[in-house]
Amino acid sequence: MRFNRIRHKLLHKLYLRYNNDLDSKDLNAPRQTVSADKVGLTLLEIDSFLGNKKNDRELILSELYKNKEIEFFDLKAGKGCMINEDYGISAYSNKKYLNENYRILKNVVLFILPIIGLVIALINLNFKFNSFKKTKNTEIENLNSKVENIEKSIFEMKNKAELKTDSLNLK
């Protein structure tokens, strides 16, 4: 995924080189072949563009070559590549690799969002259950205290009634 942006930037650089060569030619003249040394980049130039990462260069260029978006050349100046006039320019203008990144990110987000939603729902459900449990416990405690108060008042009434009956029996 990280290489897709770099592929697009490389196609952009190759397209600019290709376009600069076309600007120097008469567009009304019959189409001529382009010169690889003018429109292409050598592997050393590509390495400097990528920050001297040869392993990354192979991964990036292999995908572009497989899709026929670049063509390799071998000149005295060195080996290199240039943009393919049909597939490469089309891939660059359609932002193929940027759209591929967007598609990958969209799929990841579509996968992760339901999981995050489920986790949030479970946490919310847990909080609701705990708050429900607390309210029920407080209600039970209130009822228990009321029962105790009623029992206490009943006990006191019994004691008073017994005292009255005892006091009546003594006379």
CSV table of C-alpha atoms in Angstrom, one decimal:
chain,number,residue,atom,x,y,z
A,1,MET,CA,0.0,0.0,0.0
A,2,ARG,CA,2.8,2.4,0.8
A,3,PHE,CA,4.3,1.8,-2.6
A,4,ASN,CA,1.2,3.0,-4.5
A,5,ARG,CA,1.8,6.7,-3.7
A,6,ILE,CA,5.5,6.3,-4.8
A,7,ARG,CA,4.4,4.5,-8.0
A,8,HIS,CA,2.1,7.4,-8.8
A,9,LYS,CA,4.9,10.0,-8.0
A,10,LEU,CA,7.3,8.0,-10.2
A,11,LEU,CA,4.7,7.9,-13.1
A,12,HIS,CA,4.3,11.7,-12.5
A,13,LYS,CA,8.0,12.3,-12.9
A,14,LEU,CA,8.2,10.1,-16.0
A,15,TYR,CA,5.1,11.8,-17.5
A,16,LEU,CA,6.7,15.2,-16.9
A,17,ARG,CA,9.8,14.1,-18.7
A,18,TYR,CA,7.7,12.7,-21.5
A,19,ASN,CA,5.6,15.8,-21.7
A,20,ASN,CA,8.6,18.1,-21.8
A,21,ASP,CA,10.0,16.1,-24.8
A,22,LEU,CA,6.6,16.4,-26.6
A,23,ASP,CA,6.5,20.2,-25.9
A,24,SER,CA,9.8,20.6,-27.8
A,25,LYS,CA,8.4,18.9,-30.9
A,26,ASP,CA,6.0,20.1,-33.5
A,27,LEU,CA,2.6,18.5,-32.6
A,28,ASN,CA,1.3,18.8,-36.1
A,29,ALA,CA,4.2,16.8,-37.5
A,30,PRO,CA,3.7,13.0,-37.8
A,31,ARG,CA,4.2,11.1,-34.6
A,32,GLN,CA,7.8,10.1,-34.0
A,33,THR,CA,9.3,7.8,-31.6
A,34,VAL,CA,10.5,9.3,-28.4
A,35,SER,CA,14.1,9.2,-27.2
A,36,ALA,CA,14.6,7.1,-24.1
A,37,ASP,CA,17.4,9.2,-22.8
A,38,LYS,CA,15.2,12.3,-22.9
A,39,VAL,CA,11.9,10.9,-21.6
A,40,GLY,CA,13.3,8.2,-19.3
A,41,LEU,CA,15.0,8.0,-16.0
A,42,THR,CA,18.1,5.9,-15.4
A,43,LEU,CA,18.1,3.4,-12.5
A,44,LEU,CA,20.5,5.7,-10.6
A,45,GLU,CA,18.1,8.6,-11.0
A,46,ILE,CA,15.3,6.4,-9.8
A,47,ASP,CA,17.4,5.3,-6.8
A,48,SER,CA,18.1,8.9,-5.9
A,49,PHE,CA,14.3,9.7,-6.3
A,50,LEU,CA,13.5,6.8,-3.9
A,51,GLY,CA,16.3,7.6,-1.5
A,52,ASN,CA,18.7,4.9,-2.6
A,53,LYS,CA,16.4,2.0,-1.7
A,54,LYS,CA,17.2,-0.7,-4.3
A,55,ASN,CA,14.9,-3.3,-2.8
A,56,ASP,CA,12.0,-0.8,-2.9
A,57,ARG,CA,12.9,0.1,-6.5
A,58,GLU,CA,12.5,-3.5,-7.6
A,59,LEU,CA,9.1,-3.8,-5.8
A,60,ILE,CA,7.9,-0.5,-7.3
A,61,LEU,CA,9.1,-1.0,-10.8
A,62,SER,CA,8.0,-4.7,-11.0
A,63,GLU,CA,4.4,-3.7,-10.6
A,64,LEU,CA,4.6,-1.0,-13.2
A,65,TYR,CA,6.4,-3.2,-15.6
A,66,LYS,CA,4.0,-6.1,-15.1
A,67,ASN,CA,1.1,-3.7,-16.0
A,68,LYS,CA,3.1,-2.5,-19.0
A,69,GLU,CA,3.0,1.1,-17.7
A,70,ILE,CA,6.8,1.5,-18.0
A,71,GLU,CA,9.3,0.2,-20.5
A,72,PHE,CA,12.9,-0.6,-19.7
A,73,PHE,CA,15.8,0.6,-21.9
A,74,ASP,CA,19.6,0.0,-21.9
A,75,LEU,CA,21.7,2.9,-23.2
A,76,LYS,CA,25.3,3.9,-22.8
A,77,ALA,CA,24.1,6.3,-20.0
A,78,GLY,CA,22.8,3.2,-18.2
A,79,LYS,CA,19.7,1.1,-17.7
A,80,GLY,CA,16.5,2.8,-16.9
A,81,CYS,CA,12.8,3.1,-17.7
A,82,MET,CA,10.4,5.4,-19.4
A,83,ILE,CA,6.6,5.8,-19.3
A,84,ASN,CA,4.6,3.7,-21.8
A,85,GLU,CA,2.6,6.1,-24.0
A,86,ASP,CA,-0.6,4.1,-23.7
A,87,TYR,CA,-0.8,2.3,-20.4
A,88,GLY,CA,1.5,4.4,-18.3
A,89,ILE,CA,0.0,7.8,-19.2
A,90,SER,CA,-3.5,6.3,-18.7
A,91,ALA,CA,-2.5,4.9,-15.3
A,92,TYR,CA,-1.1,8.3,-14.3
A,93,SER,CA,-4.0,10.4,-15.6
A,94,ASN,CA,-6.6,8.1,-14.0
A,95,LYS,CA,-4.6,8.1,-10.7
A,96,LYS,CA,-4.7,4.3,-10.7
A,97,TYR,CA,-2.4,3.8,-7.8
A,98,LEU,CA,-3.9,6.6,-5.7
A,99,ASN,CA,-7.3,5.1,-6.3
A,100,GLU,CA,-5.9,1.7,-5.3
A,101,ASN,CA,-4.7,3.2,-2.0
A,102,TYR,CA,-8.2,4.7,-1.5
A,103,ARG,CA,-9.8,1.3,-2.2
A,104,ILE,CA,-7.5,-0.5,0.3
A,105,LEU,CA,-8.2,2.1,3.0
A,106,LYS,CA,-11.9,2.0,2.3
A,107,ASN,CA,-11.9,-1.8,2.7
A,108,VAL,CA,-9.9,-1.6,6.0
A,109,VAL,CA,-12.2,1.0,7.4
A,110,LEU,CA,-15.3,-1.0,6.3
A,111,PHE,CA,-13.9,-4.0,8.2
A,112,ILE,CA,-12.8,-2.1,11.3
A,113,LEU,CA,-15.8,0.2,11.8
A,114,PRO,CA,-18.3,-2.6,12.6
A,115,ILE,CA,-15.8,-4.1,15.1
A,116,ILE,CA,-15.4,-0.7,16.8
A,117,GLY,CA,-19.2,-0.3,16.8
A,118,LEU,CA,-19.6,-3.7,18.4
A,119,VAL,CA,-17.0,-2.9,21.1
A,120,ILE,CA,-18.7,0.4,21.8
A,121,ALA,CA,-22.1,-1.3,22.0
A,122,LEU,CA,-20.7,-3.9,24.4
A,123,ILE,CA,-19.1,-1.3,26.6
A,124,ASN,CA,-22.4,0.7,26.6
A,125,LEU,CA,-24.4,-2.4,27.4
A,126,ASN,CA,-22.0,-3.2,30.3
A,127,PHE,CA,-22.4,0.4,31.7
A,128,LYS,CA,-26.2,0.1,31.4
A,129,PHE,CA,-26.2,-3.2,33.1
A,130,ASN,CA,-24.0,-1.9,35.9
A,131,SER,CA,-26.2,1.2,36.4
A,132,PHE,CA,-29.3,-1.0,36.4
A,133,LYS,CA,-27.7,-3.3,38.9
A,134,LYS,CA,-26.8,-0.3,41.2
A,135,THR,CA,-30.3,1.2,41.0
A,136,LYS,CA,-31.9,-2.2,41.8
A,137,ASN,CA,-29.5,-2.7,44.7
A,138,THR,CA,-30.4,0.8,46.1
A,139,GLU,CA,-34.1,0.0,45.7
A,140,ILE,CA,-33.6,-3.4,47.5
A,141,GLU,CA,-31.7,-1.6,50.3
A,142,ASN,CA,-34.5,1.0,50.6
A,143,LEU,CA,-37.1,-1.8,50.7
A,144,ASN,CA,-35.0,-3.7,53.3
A,145,SER,CA,-34.7,-0.5,55.5
A,146,LYS,CA,-38.5,0.0,55.2
A,147,VAL,CA,-39.1,-3.6,56.1
A,148,GLU,CA,-36.8,-3.2,59.1
A,149,ASN,CA,-38.6,0.0,60.1
A,150,ILE,CA,-41.9,-1.8,59.9
A,151,GLU,CA,-40.7,-4.8,61.8
A,152,LYS,CA,-39.3,-2.4,64.4
A,153,SER,CA,-42.5,-0.5,64.7
A,154,ILE,CA,-44.4,-3.8,64.9
A,155,PHE,CA,-42.1,-5.0,67.6
A,156,GLU,CA,-42.5,-1.7,69.5
A,157,MET,CA,-46.3,-2.0,69.1
A,158,LYS,CA,-46.2,-5.6,70.5
A,159,ASN,CA,-44.1,-4.4,73.4
A,160,LYS,CA,-46.5,-1.6,74.1
A,161,ALA,CA,-49.5,-4.0,73.8
A,162,GLU,CA,-47.8,-6.4,76.2
A,163,LEU,CA,-47.1,-3.7,78.7
A,164,LYS,CA,-50.7,-2.6,78.6
A,165,THR,CA,-51.9,-6.1,79.1
A,166,ASP,CA,-49.4,-6.7,81.8
A,167,SER,CA,-50.4,-3.5,83.5
A,168,LEU,CA,-54.0,-4.6,83.3
A,169,ASN,CA,-53.3,-7.9,84.8
A,170,LEU,CA,-51.6,-6.5,87.8
A,171,LYS,CA,-54.7,-4.6,89.1
